[in-house]
Short mmCIF file of C-alpha atoms in Angstrom, two decimals:
data_model
loop_
_atom_site.label_atom_id
_atom_site.label_comp_id
_atom_site.label_asym_id
_atom_site.label_seq_id
_atom_site.Cartn_x
_atom_site.Cartn_y
_atom_site.Cartn_z
CA MET D 1 -77.17 14.51 -16.86
CA ASP D 2 -74.75 17.32 -16.12
CA ASP D 3 -74.77 20.32 -18.43
CA GLY D 4 -71.48 21.78 -19.61
CA PHE D 5 -70.74 25.35 -20.68
CA GLY D 6 -67.23 25.32 -22.18
CA LYS D 7 -64.91 24.53 -19.32
CA ILE D 8 -67.50 25.39 -16.67
CA LYS D 9 -69.22 22.35 -15.19
CA VAL D 10 -72.76 22.87 -14.00
CA ILE D 11 -74.01 20.22 -11.54
CA PRO D 12 -77.64 19.56 -12.17
CA ASP D 13 -79.83 22.60 -12.12
CA HIS D 14 -83.02 20.52 -11.77
CA PHE D 15 -85.00 22.64 -14.18
CA GLN D 16 -88.37 21.08 -14.77
CA VAL D 17 -88.82 19.96 -18.35
CA SER D 18 -92.34 20.21 -19.64
CA THR D 19 -93.71 16.99 -21.13
CA PRO D 20 -94.63 17.08 -24.81
CA PRO D 21 -98.35 17.43 -25.44
CA SER D 22 -100.29 14.30 -26.39
CA GLU D 23 -102.16 13.84 -29.65
CA ASP D 24 -105.52 14.26 -27.89
CA SER D 25 -104.47 17.59 -26.42
CA LEU D 26 -103.22 18.77 -29.82
CA GLN D 27 -106.50 17.79 -31.41
CA ASN D 28 -108.44 19.52 -28.68
CA ARG D 29 -106.40 22.71 -29.20
CA SER D 30 -107.12 22.67 -32.90
CA SER D 31 -110.86 21.94 -32.50
CA PRO D 32 -113.30 24.85 -32.90
CA ASP D 33 -114.74 24.29 -29.43
CA SER D 34 -111.38 24.97 -27.79
CA GLN D 35 -110.53 28.17 -29.71
CA PRO D 36 -111.84 30.64 -27.08
CA SER D 37 -109.23 29.39 -24.59
CA THR D 38 -106.30 29.88 -26.99
CA GLY D 39 -105.47 33.32 -25.62
CA ASN D 40 -105.23 32.12 -22.03
CA SER D 41 -103.10 29.12 -23.07
CA SER D 42 -100.73 31.36 -25.02
CA ARG D 43 -100.39 33.77 -22.13
CA SER D 44 -99.69 30.88 -19.76
CA CYS D 45 -96.99 29.44 -22.03
CA SER D 46 -95.51 32.88 -22.57
CA SER D 47 -95.41 33.52 -18.83
CA LEU D 48 -93.75 30.15 -18.19
CA TRP D 49 -91.18 30.80 -20.92
CA SER D 50 -90.45 34.29 -19.54
CA ARG D 51 -89.87 32.88 -16.05
CA ARG D 52 -87.45 30.30 -17.45
CA LYS D 53 -85.58 32.96 -19.42
CA LEU D 54 -85.29 35.16 -16.35
CA ARG D 55 -84.09 32.25 -14.27
CA ARG D 56 -81.48 31.32 -16.88
CA ALA D 57 -80.36 34.97 -17.18
CA ALA D 58 -79.98 35.22 -13.38
CA PHE D 59 -77.99 32.01 -13.41
CA MET D 60 -75.56 33.27 -16.07
CA LEU D 61 -75.17 36.68 -14.40
CA ASN D 62 -74.30 35.06 -11.10
CA LEU D 63 -72.04 32.59 -12.86
CA PHE D 64 -69.79 35.36 -14.15
CA SER D 65 -69.90 37.45 -11.00
CA LEU D 66 -66.85 36.81 -8.88
CA ARG D 67 -68.71 37.64 -5.70
CA GLY D 68 -71.35 35.08 -6.64
CA LEU D 69 -69.00 32.10 -6.97
CA PRO D 70 -69.96 29.45 -6.00
CA TRP D 71 -73.61 30.17 -6.73
CA SER D 72 -76.67 28.42 -5.36
CA GLY D 73 -80.25 28.78 -6.41
CA ALA D 74 -83.27 29.32 -4.22
CA ASP D 75 -83.67 25.58 -3.72
CA GLY D 76 -80.02 25.14 -2.80
CA GLN D 77 -79.46 22.56 -5.52
CA GLU D 78 -77.71 24.55 -8.29
CA LYS D 79 -73.95 24.91 -7.93
CA VAL D 80 -70.97 25.95 -10.04
CA GLN D 81 -67.57 24.34 -9.73
CA LEU D 82 -64.55 26.23 -11.08
CA THR D 83 -60.92 25.30 -10.90
CA ALA D 84 -58.37 27.80 -9.63
CA ALA D 85 -57.10 28.31 -13.19
CA GLU D 86 -60.62 29.02 -14.49
CA LEU D 87 -61.27 31.48 -11.68
CA GLU D 88 -57.99 33.25 -12.38
CA SER D 89 -58.91 33.40 -16.06
CA LEU D 90 -62.21 35.07 -15.20
CA ARG D 91 -60.41 37.58 -12.99
CA SER D 92 -58.00 38.38 -15.81
CA GLU D 93 -60.82 38.85 -18.31
CA LEU D 94 -62.67 41.17 -15.95
CA ALA D 95 -59.50 43.20 -15.38
CA ASP D 96 -59.06 43.55 -19.16
CA ILE D 97 -62.67 44.69 -19.50
CA GLU D 98 -62.23 47.29 -16.76
CA GLU D 99 -59.03 48.57 -18.39
CA ARG D 100 -60.76 48.82 -21.77
CA GLU D 101 -63.68 50.62 -20.18
CA ALA D 102 -61.34 53.14 -18.54
CA HIS D 103 -59.58 53.75 -21.86
CA LEU D 104 -62.85 54.32 -23.72
CA LYS D 105 -64.02 56.67 -20.98
CA ALA D 106 -60.80 58.68 -21.31
CA GLN D 107 -61.30 58.89 -25.08
CA LEU D 108 -64.86 60.14 -24.68
CA GLU D 109 -63.77 62.74 -22.13
CA HIS D 110 -60.98 63.86 -24.47
CA ILE D 111 -63.37 64.28 -27.43
CA ASP D 112 -65.83 66.13 -25.21
CA GLU D 113 -63.08 68.50 -24.04
CA ILE D 114 -62.02 69.20 -27.64
CA LEU D 115 -65.57 69.91 -28.80
CA ARG D 116 -66.20 72.19 -25.83
CA SER D 117 -62.98 74.21 -25.79
CA ALA D 118 -61.33 74.05 -29.23
CA ARG D 119 -61.45 77.11 -31.47
CA LEU D 120 -61.88 74.86 -34.49
CA SER D 121 -61.57 71.14 -35.15
CA GLY D 122 -62.28 68.65 -37.91
CA TYR D 123 -60.85 66.15 -40.37
CA LEU D 124 -58.59 67.45 -43.16
CA TYR D 125 -56.34 65.75 -45.67
CA ILE D 126 -52.76 66.70 -44.78
CA ARG D 127 -49.34 66.45 -46.34
CA SER D 128 -46.12 68.27 -45.43
CA ARG D 129 -43.31 69.82 -47.47
CA TRP D 130 -40.05 71.53 -46.61
CA THR D 131 -39.19 74.77 -48.35
CA ALA D 132 -35.83 74.97 -50.12
CA LEU D 133 -32.97 76.45 -48.12
CA PRO D 134 -30.82 79.24 -49.62
CA GLY D 135 -28.67 77.77 -52.37
CA GLU D 136 -30.79 74.65 -52.78
CA PRO D 137 -32.66 73.98 -56.02
CA ALA D 138 -36.36 74.66 -56.04
CA PRO D 139 -38.55 71.68 -55.11
CA ILE D 140 -39.83 69.66 -58.04
CA ASP D 141 -43.47 70.04 -59.00
CA ASP D 142 -45.23 67.22 -57.17
CA ILE D 143 -48.80 68.39 -57.60
CA ASP D 144 -49.72 65.00 -59.08
CA VAL D 145 -48.28 63.06 -56.14
CA ASP D 146 -51.16 61.74 -54.06
CA ASP D 147 -49.69 61.47 -50.57
CA TRP D 148 -52.54 63.15 -48.72
CA LEU D 149 -53.44 61.52 -45.39
CA PRO D 150 -56.55 62.14 -43.26
CA ARG D 151 -55.83 63.83 -39.95
CA PHE D 152 -57.99 65.26 -37.19
CA VAL D 153 -56.82 68.86 -36.83
CA VAL D 154 -57.53 70.93 -33.72
CA LEU D 155 -56.97 74.66 -33.31
CA HIS D 156 -56.81 75.10 -29.56
CA GLY D 157 -55.22 77.86 -27.52
CA GLN D 158 -51.85 78.79 -29.01
CA CYS D 159 -51.31 75.53 -30.90
CA ILE D 160 -52.45 73.53 -33.89
CA PHE D 161 -52.64 69.82 -33.10
CA PHE D 162 -52.63 67.00 -35.65
CA TYR D 163 -54.19 63.71 -34.50
CA LEU D 164 -54.34 60.46 -36.43
CA CYS D 165 -58.01 60.25 -35.48
CA SER D 166 -60.41 62.09 -33.20
CA THR D 167 -60.28 59.41 -30.47
CA ASP D 168 -56.48 59.57 -30.00
CA LEU D 169 -55.41 60.91 -26.63
CA SER D 170 -52.07 62.33 -27.87
CA PRO D 171 -51.41 64.29 -31.07
CA GLN D 172 -49.05 62.98 -33.71
CA ASP D 173 -47.71 66.46 -34.40
CA SER D 174 -48.27 70.06 -33.36
CA THR D 175 -47.08 73.57 -34.12
CA LEU D 176 -47.26 76.85 -32.22
CA LEU D 177 -49.30 79.66 -33.71
CA SER D 178 -46.37 81.96 -32.96
CA ASP D 179 -44.27 79.87 -35.40
CA VAL D 180 -46.78 80.31 -38.24
CA VAL D 181 -45.54 83.01 -40.61
CA GLU D 182 -47.93 82.57 -43.50
CA VAL D 183 -51.22 80.92 -44.44
CA GLY D 184 -52.89 81.03 -47.80
CA PRO D 185 -54.88 79.22 -50.47
CA LEU D 186 -53.56 76.59 -52.86
CA PRO D 187 -54.95 75.67 -56.30
CA ASN D 188 -57.92 73.33 -56.32
CA PHE D 189 -57.36 69.82 -57.61
CA ILE D 190 -59.40 66.78 -58.53
CA ARG D 191 -59.17 63.72 -56.31
CA GLU D 192 -60.32 60.42 -57.77
CA ASP D 193 -63.76 59.35 -56.50
CA GLU D 194 -64.03 62.47 -54.32
CA GLY D 195 -64.30 65.32 -56.82
CA THR D 196 -62.84 68.78 -56.36
CA GLN D 197 -60.61 69.38 -53.37
CA TYR D 198 -60.12 72.87 -51.96
CA SER D 199 -56.79 73.41 -50.24
CA PHE D 200 -54.63 75.83 -48.27
CA TYR D 201 -51.19 75.83 -46.64
CA ILE D 202 -49.66 76.71 -43.28
CA LEU D 203 -45.99 77.80 -43.37
CA THR D 204 -43.85 77.83 -40.22
CA ARG D 205 -40.72 79.83 -39.55
CA GLN D 206 -38.73 76.55 -39.59
CA GLY D 207 -39.60 76.11 -43.28
CA LEU D 208 -42.16 73.33 -42.78
CA ARG D 209 -45.27 73.76 -44.87
CA TYR D 210 -48.47 71.89 -44.03
CA GLU D 211 -50.76 71.52 -47.01
CA CYS D 212 -54.39 70.90 -46.08
CA SER D 213 -57.37 70.04 -48.25
CA HIS D 214 -61.08 69.34 -47.90
CA VAL D 215 -63.99 68.61 -50.20
CA SER D 216 -65.90 71.58 -48.74
CA GLU D 217 -64.90 75.08 -49.82
CA VAL D 218 -66.72 76.48 -46.78
CA GLN D 219 -64.53 74.40 -44.47
CA VAL D 220 -61.36 75.66 -46.12
CA ASP D 221 -62.53 79.29 -45.92
CA THR D 222 -63.37 78.79 -42.22
CA TRP D 223 -59.91 77.42 -41.47
CA LEU D 224 -58.19 80.21 -43.39
CA SER D 225 -60.21 82.87 -41.60
CA ALA D 226 -59.58 81.38 -38.15
CA LEU D 227 -55.84 80.93 -38.73
CA ARG D 228 -55.38 84.43 -40.11
CA THR D 229 -57.20 85.87 -37.12
CA ASP D 230 -55.39 83.83 -34.46
CA CYS D 231 -51.97 84.20 -36.11
CA LYS D 232 -52.61 87.90 -36.80
CA LEU D 233 -51.88 87.51 -40.49
CA GLY D 234 -53.26 89.41 -43.47
CA SER D 235 -55.83 88.09 -45.93
CA ASP D 236 -54.91 89.80 -49.16
CA VAL D 237 -54.48 86.57 -51.15
CA GLU D 238 -57.43 85.33 -53.18
CA VAL D 239 -58.40 81.69 -53.32
CA PRO D 240 -57.80 80.23 -56.80
CA ASN D 241 -60.93 79.02 -58.56
CA GLY D 242 -59.37 75.95 -60.10
CA SER D 243 -56.20 73.99 -60.67
#
C-alpha cells in the first residue's frame, strides 16, 4: 500500500516489516535460562531500530532537497512524485526560509556591532515632553501619568539612538549630542509591581525633553555620567532621594 505524507505521494519504499514474535519466543525470552542473552537481543533490536531511523531520516532529507528530487534509494525502488505546483511550493518555502535566515543574520550582526562599538547601551523606560514656549502656560503636572515605554537606547558616536527593541535594524528616533543642552536627575517614583524607579532627563535645544527611568540607580548614574561627559555638561545637580 502506498504511503502518503500530506500532498506528497510516496510509491512503495519496500521497508521490511519485522514479524511479531510468537508466544513461544516470548516465553523463551522471559524464562530464566534465556536471561543471559537479553543484552545481545536488546543491542540487536536497538541497532536495527537505529538503522531504520537513519534510513527514514535520509529519506526525508532527500525528499525536501530540491537537488534530490526525484529521489531513489540504494535499491532503486523508492521514488517521490511531485506535481509542478508542489515543487513550486517547496521552492517558495525554501526562498522564505533563506530570506528569514538572512534577516536574522543581519540582526545578529547589528547587535554585535552595537555591543562592540557603542559607548553605552541598554533598555530604559522612555517618555517625551515638550517644554513650554515663551508666552505659553506652564505644562500641567503629569507625574502620575504612566506613559512610560521600554526602549533600547544606544549612545554611539555623536548620537543617541532610540530603538523599539535591541534587534531592530533602524532606530525609531535619534538626537545629536550637539543638540543636548541639559541632562539631570528627576524625582524617584514608584511603579506598580516594579518598585522604585530612578529617572533622569535629556533636554534638547529644540525644547524636546526625553525622560528616562530604570529600576537600577547604578544604571541611571552611569547614563548621567556618560551623557555629561560626552555632551560636555556640568554635574552640579544632585539626584533626589525620593519622589
